[in-house]
């Protein structure tokens, strides 16, 4: 749900205004392209924050009622992490939006990202292992570096963070006690933050030097 | 940065923009002085918009540079746009926002206070202030964006095809606003492919053809520089007393011949009075004369090698103008009141053409479209020089 919402919030922002010509009106006024891109990112991020926060608060209220209790600190942390997860997809969506000049291409790219990251990714683990096996790079399960690569996807990061910080999990290939640090939950948090920052920044840098 | 004793409003040096193998703007050097109304004229596709887009940093030059008030349009784009009011081409208004909100947004962007209604009133859409701008007609949207451009009394108004979508009244209102802004002290730079507009208000005109600036001058200057000079048709009391060689000897005269019981003279615009004086000296009594000035359209064709629509490909051969030729606009010109000039025994007739805006120096069917004030002023100038 959240990846889709994030992508939908992000992917039209720049390209639709560029196609229609609203961007020309905006940039005729004394605004920089930096303001245009990051202003929209903040705006869309705000919408997402509202949705995520109200959703989580409502859900936990329903779960806690009538006898449970709510720990505000944990809930705030959970909202923030979930928001990061959503923002990663807003950021990816906006990078697509800044890199394309036609709405159709932006839609296709967004669909592609959604399909690969959300639908396909969990199915990729086995083919990935078979491929590495075939190449002689893996014999018994995925090596750590391959696990790292496989675990870079925002959903995988989010999953690890939630499991480790909020469910207290300490088992498995990533979170087990013998796993290296770079597969752990802190590394996942850093990667997730990168997913928020890097795509939209890269998109902006490209957008900054293109002709409108 | 280049230093100038008098800072130019716009200064382009060697400005070039290539898209792949297509050169949209080709090594343009152009200076627009502060306080000028500068018309940028060219067929569609000549590179006018590309040029304006480089001023706005929408497009980056391949080579050369362009400055506005001494600030680089690429590196100091926001600072440049703080001093500009812009009416871009191909924009779209923000659909759900009202006209008032658009003006408010422009005011916040330019950090000025004021009542949006004053601006909307000025551009004539005050009654639509609280309607969604997405429902505006093209002309209303154009007025709205002009209003946004006027916010904050910009030092430079940059307008890309400003009368697009405007009806004649709207175009007239636009001209009046631009004139008023210019009197306030604003420099005005606008592009157009419509000659009358440029002719009506511009101090100077730049003609762009295939990405190159082929001429920059006043309209009068362009006229006198054009190879297709002025044609005089003079009725005299007795043609046989006229010495054609003597007329052709006058400075600025190309040729003289007898045409349909009248004396026809091809000459530069400035030589008109000299011809009359020479005739007078030769003893001929001039009792009528008509002037065919090349219209801006003719000049345009001459400079760009095509029609103003950019449809004509090859450089057309200019046929000698026949007096009975139909006006190039296709409008009939009702014959108006003759005006008699002091000291010249012949009436120069002029009349307003159908649209009431441009005027003709009467020439018996074909006409040169000039504003009446300009026609009169030019003839008087010429007289004083003579």
mmCIF file with all atom_site columns, N, CA and C in Angstrom, chain A residues 178-207:
data_model
loop_
_atom_site.group_PDB
_atom_site.id
_atom_site.type_symbol
_atom_site.label_atom_id
_atom_site.label_alt_id
_atom_site.label_comp_id
_atom_site.label_asym_id
_atom_site.label_entity_id
_atom_site.label_seq_id
_atom_site.pdbx_PDB_ins_code
_atom_site.Cartn_x
_atom_site.Cartn_y
_atom_site.Cartn_z
_atom_site.occupancy
_atom_site.B_iso_or_equiv
_atom_site.pdbx_formal_charge
_atom_site.auth_seq_id
_atom_site.auth_comp_id
_atom_site.auth_asym_id
_atom_site.auth_atom_id
_atom_site.pdbx_PDB_model_num
ATOM 1  N N  . UNK A 1 178 ? 25.109 -13.956 14.390  1.00 0.00 ? 178 UNK A N  1
ATOM 2  C CA . UNK A 1 178 ? 26.368 -14.143 13.664  1.00 0.00 ? 178 UNK A CA 1
ATOM 3  C C  . UNK A 1 178 ? 26.413 -13.373 12.348  1.00 0.00 ? 178 UNK A C  1
ATOM 4  N N  . UNK A 1 179 ? 25.339 -12.607 12.049  1.00 0.00 ? 179 UNK A N  1
ATOM 5  C CA . UNK A 1 179 ? 25.325 -11.828 10.807  1.00 0.00 ? 179 UNK A CA 1
ATOM 6  C C  . UNK A 1 179 ? 26.189 -10.579 10.976  1.00 0.00 ? 179 UNK A C  1
ATOM 7  N N  . UNK A 1 180 ? 26.890 -10.173 9.884   1.00 0.00 ? 180 UNK A N  1
ATOM 8  C CA . UNK A 1 180 ? 27.720 -8.962  9.994   1.00 0.00 ? 180 UNK A CA 1
ATOM 9  C C  . UNK A 1 180 ? 26.856 -7.707  10.189  1.00 0.00 ? 180 UNK A C  1
ATOM 10 N N  . UNK A 1 181 ? 27.501 -6.626  10.644  1.00 0.00 ? 181 UNK A N  1
ATOM 11 C CA . UNK A 1 181 ? 26.752 -5.402  10.985  1.00 0.00 ? 181 UNK A CA 1
ATOM 12 C C  . UNK A 1 181 ? 26.021 -4.823  9.787   1.00 0.00 ? 181 UNK A C  1
ATOM 13 N N  . UNK A 1 182 ? 26.650 -4.992  8.611   1.00 0.00 ? 182 UNK A N  1
ATOM 14 C CA . UNK A 1 182 ? 26.039 -4.326  7.461   1.00 0.00 ? 182 UNK A CA 1
ATOM 15 C C  . UNK A 1 182 ? 24.761 -5.005  6.978   1.00 0.00 ? 182 UNK A C  1
ATOM 16 N N  . UNK A 1 183 ? 24.415 -6.092  7.594   1.00 0.00 ? 183 UNK A N  1
ATOM 17 C CA . UNK A 1 183 ? 23.117 -6.691  7.289   1.00 0.00 ? 183 UNK A CA 1
ATOM 18 C C  . UNK A 1 183 ? 22.088 -6.348  8.361   1.00 0.00 ? 183 UNK A C  1
ATOM 19 N N  . UNK A 1 184 ? 22.528 -5.676  9.408   1.00 0.00 ? 184 UNK A N  1
ATOM 20 C CA . UNK A 1 184 ? 21.665 -5.439  10.564  1.00 0.00 ? 184 UNK A CA 1
ATOM 21 C C  . UNK A 1 184 ? 20.678 -4.297  10.375  1.00 0.00 ? 184 UNK A C  1
ATOM 22 N N  . UNK A 1 185 ? 19.933 -4.019  11.449  1.00 0.00 ? 185 UNK A N  1
ATOM 23 C CA . UNK A 1 185 ? 18.851 -3.052  11.369  1.00 0.00 ? 185 UNK A CA 1
ATOM 24 C C  . UNK A 1 185 ? 19.351 -1.615  11.238  1.00 0.00 ? 185 UNK A C  1
ATOM 25 N N  . UNK A 1 186 ? 20.514 -1.305  11.843  1.00 0.00 ? 186 UNK A N  1
ATOM 26 C CA . UNK A 1 186 ? 21.031 0.063   11.738  1.00 0.00 ? 186 UNK A CA 1
ATOM 27 C C  . UNK A 1 186 ? 21.475 0.367   10.318  1.00 0.00 ? 186 UNK A C  1
ATOM 28 N N  . UNK A 1 187 ? 22.115 -0.612  9.741   1.00 0.00 ? 187 UNK A N  1
ATOM 29 C CA . UNK A 1 187 ? 22.515 -0.429  8.338   1.00 0.00 ? 187 UNK A CA 1
ATOM 30 C C  . UNK A 1 187 ? 21.266 -0.269  7.463   1.00 0.00 ? 187 UNK A C  1
ATOM 31 N N  . UNK A 1 188 ? 20.239 -1.045  7.775   1.00 0.00 ? 188 UNK A N  1
ATOM 32 C CA . UNK A 1 188 ? 18.987 -0.934  7.012   1.00 0.00 ? 188 UNK A CA 1
ATOM 33 C C  . UNK A 1 188 ? 18.395 0.468   7.144   1.00 0.00 ? 188 UNK A C  1
ATOM 34 N N  . UNK A 1 189 ? 18.504 1.038   8.328   1.00 0.00 ? 189 UNK A N  1
ATOM 35 C CA . UNK A 1 189 ? 17.980 2.390   8.555   1.00 0.00 ? 189 UNK A CA 1
ATOM 36 C C  . UNK A 1 189 ? 18.735 3.406   7.695   1.00 0.00 ? 189 UNK A C  1
ATOM 37 N N  . UNK A 1 190 ? 20.068 3.234   7.658   1.00 0.00 ? 190 UNK A N  1
ATOM 38 C CA . UNK A 1 190 ? 20.875 4.145   6.845   1.00 0.00 ? 190 UNK A CA 1
ATOM 39 C C  . UNK A 1 190 ? 20.496 4.016   5.371   1.00 0.00 ? 190 UNK A C  1
ATOM 40 N N  . UNK A 1 191 ? 20.353 2.765   4.931   1.00 0.00 ? 191 UNK A N  1
ATOM 41 C CA . UNK A 1 191 ? 19.992 2.547   3.526   1.00 0.00 ? 191 UNK A CA 1
ATOM 42 C C  . UNK A 1 191 ? 18.630 3.179   3.220   1.00 0.00 ? 191 UNK A C  1
ATOM 43 N N  . UNK A 1 192 ? 17.703 3.039   4.145   1.00 0.00 ? 192 UNK A N  1
ATOM 44 C CA . UNK A 1 192 ? 16.372 3.595   3.924   1.00 0.00 ? 192 UNK A CA 1
ATOM 45 C C  . UNK A 1 192 ? 16.425 5.129   3.828   1.00 0.00 ? 192 UNK A C  1
ATOM 46 N N  . UNK A 1 193 ? 17.239 5.729   4.692   1.00 0.00 ? 193 UNK A N  1
ATOM 47 C CA . UNK A 1 193 ? 17.400 7.189   4.622   1.00 0.00 ? 193 UNK A CA 1
ATOM 48 C C  . UNK A 1 193 ? 17.996 7.582   3.265   1.00 0.00 ? 193 UNK A C  1
ATOM 49 N N  . UNK A 1 194 ? 18.951 6.758   2.804   1.00 0.00 ? 194 UNK A N  1
ATOM 50 C CA . UNK A 1 194 ? 19.523 7.037   1.482   1.00 0.00 ? 194 UNK A CA 1
ATOM 51 C C  . UNK A 1 194 ? 18.451 6.967   0.387   1.00 0.00 ? 194 UNK A C  1
ATOM 52 N N  . UNK A 1 195 ? 17.553 6.010   0.523   1.00 0.00 ? 195 UNK A N  1
ATOM 53 C CA . UNK A 1 195 ? 16.467 5.903   -0.461  1.00 0.00 ? 195 UNK A CA 1
ATOM 54 C C  . UNK A 1 195 ? 15.594 7.159   -0.459  1.00 0.00 ? 195 UNK A C  1
ATOM 55 N N  . UNK A 1 196 ? 15.499 7.819   0.667   1.00 0.00 ? 196 UNK A N  1
ATOM 56 C CA . UNK A 1 196 ? 14.709 9.049   0.731   1.00 0.00 ? 196 UNK A CA 1
ATOM 57 C C  . UNK A 1 196 ? 15.466 10.198  0.073   1.00 0.00 ? 196 UNK A C  1
ATOM 58 N N  . UNK A 1 197 ? 16.766 10.259  0.339   1.00 0.00 ? 197 UNK A N  1
ATOM 59 C CA . UNK A 1 197 ? 17.549 11.432  -0.066  1.00 0.00 ? 197 UNK A CA 1
ATOM 60 C C  . UNK A 1 197 ? 18.054 11.332  -1.507  1.00 0.00 ? 197 UNK A C  1
ATOM 61 N N  . UNK A 1 198 ? 18.613 10.162  -1.855  1.00 0.00 ? 198 UNK A N  1
ATOM 62 C CA . UNK A 1 198 ? 19.366 10.075  -3.107  1.00 0.00 ? 198 UNK A CA 1
ATOM 63 C C  . UNK A 1 198 ? 18.504 10.219  -4.375  1.00 0.00 ? 198 UNK A C  1
ATOM 64 N N  . UNK A 1 199 ? 17.406 9.470   -4.531  1.00 0.00 ? 199 UNK A N  1
ATOM 65 C CA . UNK A 1 199 ? 16.701 9.572   -5.825  1.00 0.00 ? 199 UNK A CA 1
ATOM 66 C C  . UNK A 1 199 ? 16.246 10.987  -6.155  1.00 0.00 ? 199 UNK A C  1
ATOM 67 N N  . UNK A 1 200 ? 15.616 11.664  -5.209  1.00 0.00 ? 200 UNK A N  1
ATOM 68 C CA . UNK A 1 200 ? 15.092 12.993  -5.520  1.00 0.00 ? 200 UNK A CA 1
ATOM 69 C C  . UNK A 1 200 ? 16.233 13.980  -5.751  1.00 0.00 ? 200 UNK A C  1
ATOM 70 N N  . UNK A 1 201 ? 17.343 13.804  -5.034  1.00 0.00 ? 201 UNK A N  1
ATOM 71 C CA . UNK A 1 201 ? 18.487 14.692  -5.232  1.00 0.00 ? 201 UNK A CA 1
ATOM 72 C C  . UNK A 1 201 ? 19.108 14.476  -6.607  1.00 0.00 ? 201 UNK A C  1
ATOM 73 N N  . UNK A 1 202 ? 19.269 13.195  -6.965  1.00 0.00 ? 202 UNK A N  1
ATOM 74 C CA . UNK A 1 202 ? 19.827 12.885  -8.281  1.00 0.00 ? 202 UNK A CA 1
ATOM 75 C C  . UNK A 1 202 ? 18.906 13.418  -9.372  1.00 0.00 ? 202 UNK A C  1
ATOM 76 N N  . UNK A 1 203 ? 17.599 13.222  -9.179  1.00 0.00 ? 203 UNK A N  1
ATOM 77 C CA . UNK A 1 203 ? 16.632 13.732  -10.148 1.00 0.00 ? 203 UNK A CA 1
ATOM 78 C C  . UNK A 1 203 ? 16.737 15.240  -10.279 1.00 0.00 ? 203 UNK A C  1
ATOM 79 N N  . UNK A 1 204 ? 16.850 15.916  -9.141  1.00 0.00 ? 204 UNK A N  1
ATOM 80 C CA . UNK A 1 204 ? 16.963 17.368  -9.163  1.00 0.00 ? 204 UNK A CA 1
ATOM 81 C C  . UNK A 1 204 ? 18.206 17.809  -9.927  1.00 0.00 ? 204 UNK A C  1
ATOM 82 N N  . UNK A 1 205 ? 19.330 17.136  -9.639  1.00 0.00 ? 205 UNK A N  1
ATOM 83 C CA . UNK A 1 205 ? 20.590 17.549  -10.277 1.00 0.00 ? 205 UNK A CA 1
ATOM 84 C C  . UNK A 1 205 ? 20.518 17.416  -11.794 1.00 0.00 ? 205 UNK A C  1
ATOM 85 N N  . UNK A 1 206 ? 19.830 16.392  -12.248 1.00 0.00 ? 206 UNK A N  1
ATOM 86 C CA . UNK A 1 206 ? 19.654 16.213  -13.683 1.00 0.00 ? 206 UNK A CA 1
ATOM 87 C C  . UNK A 1 206 ? 18.683 17.272  -14.230 1.00 0.00 ? 206 UNK A C  1
ATOM 88 N N  . UNK A 1 207 ? 17.618 17.480  -13.498 1.00 0.00 ? 207 UNK A N  1
ATOM 89 C CA . UNK A 1 207 ? 16.581 18.430  -13.891 1.00 0.00 ? 207 UNK A CA 1
ATOM 90 C C  . UNK A 1 207 ? 17.129 19.849  -13.961 1.00 0.00 ? 207 UNK A C  1
#
